XYZ file of C-alpha atoms in Angstrom:
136
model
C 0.000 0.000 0.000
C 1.268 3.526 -1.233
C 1.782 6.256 1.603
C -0.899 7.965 -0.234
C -3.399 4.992 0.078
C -2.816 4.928 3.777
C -3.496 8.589 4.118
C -6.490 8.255 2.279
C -7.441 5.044 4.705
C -6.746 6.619 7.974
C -8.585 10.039 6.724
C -11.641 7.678 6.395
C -11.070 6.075 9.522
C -11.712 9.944 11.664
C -14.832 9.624 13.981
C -14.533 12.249 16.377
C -17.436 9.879 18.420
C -14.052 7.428 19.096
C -11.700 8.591 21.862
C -8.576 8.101 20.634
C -9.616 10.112 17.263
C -6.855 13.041 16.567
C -10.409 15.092 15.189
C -11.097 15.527 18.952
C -8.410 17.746 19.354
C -9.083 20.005 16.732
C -12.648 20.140 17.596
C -11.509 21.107 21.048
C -9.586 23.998 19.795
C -12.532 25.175 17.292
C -15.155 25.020 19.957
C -12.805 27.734 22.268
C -14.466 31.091 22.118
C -11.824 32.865 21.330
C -10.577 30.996 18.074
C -14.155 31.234 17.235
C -13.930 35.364 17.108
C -10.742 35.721 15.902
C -11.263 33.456 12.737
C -15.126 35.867 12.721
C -12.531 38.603 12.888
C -10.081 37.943 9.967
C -12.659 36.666 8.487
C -14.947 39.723 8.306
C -11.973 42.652 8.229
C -11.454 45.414 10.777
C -15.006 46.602 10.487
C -16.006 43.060 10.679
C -18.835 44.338 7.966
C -16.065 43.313 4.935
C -14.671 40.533 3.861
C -11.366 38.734 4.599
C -8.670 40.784 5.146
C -4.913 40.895 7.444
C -5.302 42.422 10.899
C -2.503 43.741 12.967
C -2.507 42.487 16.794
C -3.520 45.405 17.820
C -6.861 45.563 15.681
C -7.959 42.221 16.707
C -7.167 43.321 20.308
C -9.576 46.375 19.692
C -12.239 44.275 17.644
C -12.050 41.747 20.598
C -13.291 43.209 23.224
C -12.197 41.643 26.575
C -9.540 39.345 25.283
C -5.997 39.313 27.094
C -3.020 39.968 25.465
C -1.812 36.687 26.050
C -5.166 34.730 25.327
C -5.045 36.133 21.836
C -1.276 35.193 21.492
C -2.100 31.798 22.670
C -4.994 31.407 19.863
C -3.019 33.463 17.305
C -0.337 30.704 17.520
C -2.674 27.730 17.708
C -4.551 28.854 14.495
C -1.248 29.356 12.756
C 0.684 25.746 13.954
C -3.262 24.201 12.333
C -2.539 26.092 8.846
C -5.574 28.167 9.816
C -3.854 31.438 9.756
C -0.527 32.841 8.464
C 1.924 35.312 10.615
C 4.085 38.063 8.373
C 6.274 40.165 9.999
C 7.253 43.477 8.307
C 10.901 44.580 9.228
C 10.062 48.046 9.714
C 10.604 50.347 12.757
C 8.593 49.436 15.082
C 8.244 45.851 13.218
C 4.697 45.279 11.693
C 3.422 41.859 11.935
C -0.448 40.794 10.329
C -2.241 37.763 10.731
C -4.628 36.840 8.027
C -6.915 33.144 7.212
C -4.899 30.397 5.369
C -7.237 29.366 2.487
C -8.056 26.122 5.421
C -9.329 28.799 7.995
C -11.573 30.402 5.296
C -12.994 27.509 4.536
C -13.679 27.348 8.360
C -15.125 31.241 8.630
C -18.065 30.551 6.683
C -19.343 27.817 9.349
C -17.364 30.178 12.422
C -19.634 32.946 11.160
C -22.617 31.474 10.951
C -22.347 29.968 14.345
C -21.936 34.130 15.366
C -24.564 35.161 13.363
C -26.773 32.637 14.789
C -26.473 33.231 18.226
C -26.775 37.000 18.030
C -30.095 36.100 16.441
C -31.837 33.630 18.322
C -29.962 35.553 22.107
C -33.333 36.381 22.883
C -34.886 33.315 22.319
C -32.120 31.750 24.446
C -32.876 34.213 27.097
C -36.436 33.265 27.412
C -36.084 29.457 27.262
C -33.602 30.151 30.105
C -36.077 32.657 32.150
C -38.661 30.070 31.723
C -36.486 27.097 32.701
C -35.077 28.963 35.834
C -38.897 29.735 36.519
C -40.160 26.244 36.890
């Protein structure tokens, strides 16, 4: 069997339902809140009302409200050791480094955004099934 054939065997065999499935992992790191908004984020632009488009650190600090410094270096590096996002540094003075989606993590931001976009729709929805449940 060909290296390729057993790539192509053991992609089949994922089932994130099994424990010992590598998928688990990555599905760990997706359902984080904060990769979720930062891949929204790049995704969307500094106005988040565009489309894709590189951010500096300090933008996706600003557009990420209540994020720590080193939370969003944590996820920053994460998302770029997946292929999700790419890191360039600029040598200028002071250096100028953007983060922007791999072609992997836009495939990703169409499902990350409609996750957002769904739960800033239906928040009041959840807000009464939870007033009602707390109720009974």
């Amino acid at each position: 069997m060909t290296a390729a054939q057993q790539r192509a065997e053991a992609k089949v065999q994922y089932d994130a339902f099994l424990a010992a499935c590598p998928s688990r992992q990555l599905l760990d790191r997706l359902s984080d809140k904060w990769v979720t908004l930062v891949v929204a984020a790049l995704g969307s632009g500094p106005d988040c009302a565009g489309g894709p488009a590189p951010m500096r650190f300090s933008e996706l600090a600003r557009t990420l409200a209540g994020v720590s410094q080193k939370m969003l270096t944590q996820t920053l590096r994460s998302l770029e050791r997946d292929g999700l996002v790419t890191r360039t540094v600029t040598p200028t003075v002071p250096v100028t480094v953007h983060y922007e989606l791999t072609d992997l993590g836009l495939s990703l931001h169409a499902l990350v955004r409609g996750i957002k976009d769904w739960a800033q729709d239906h928040m009041d929805d959840v807000v009464a099934a939870r007033a009602a449940y707390d109720g009974a």
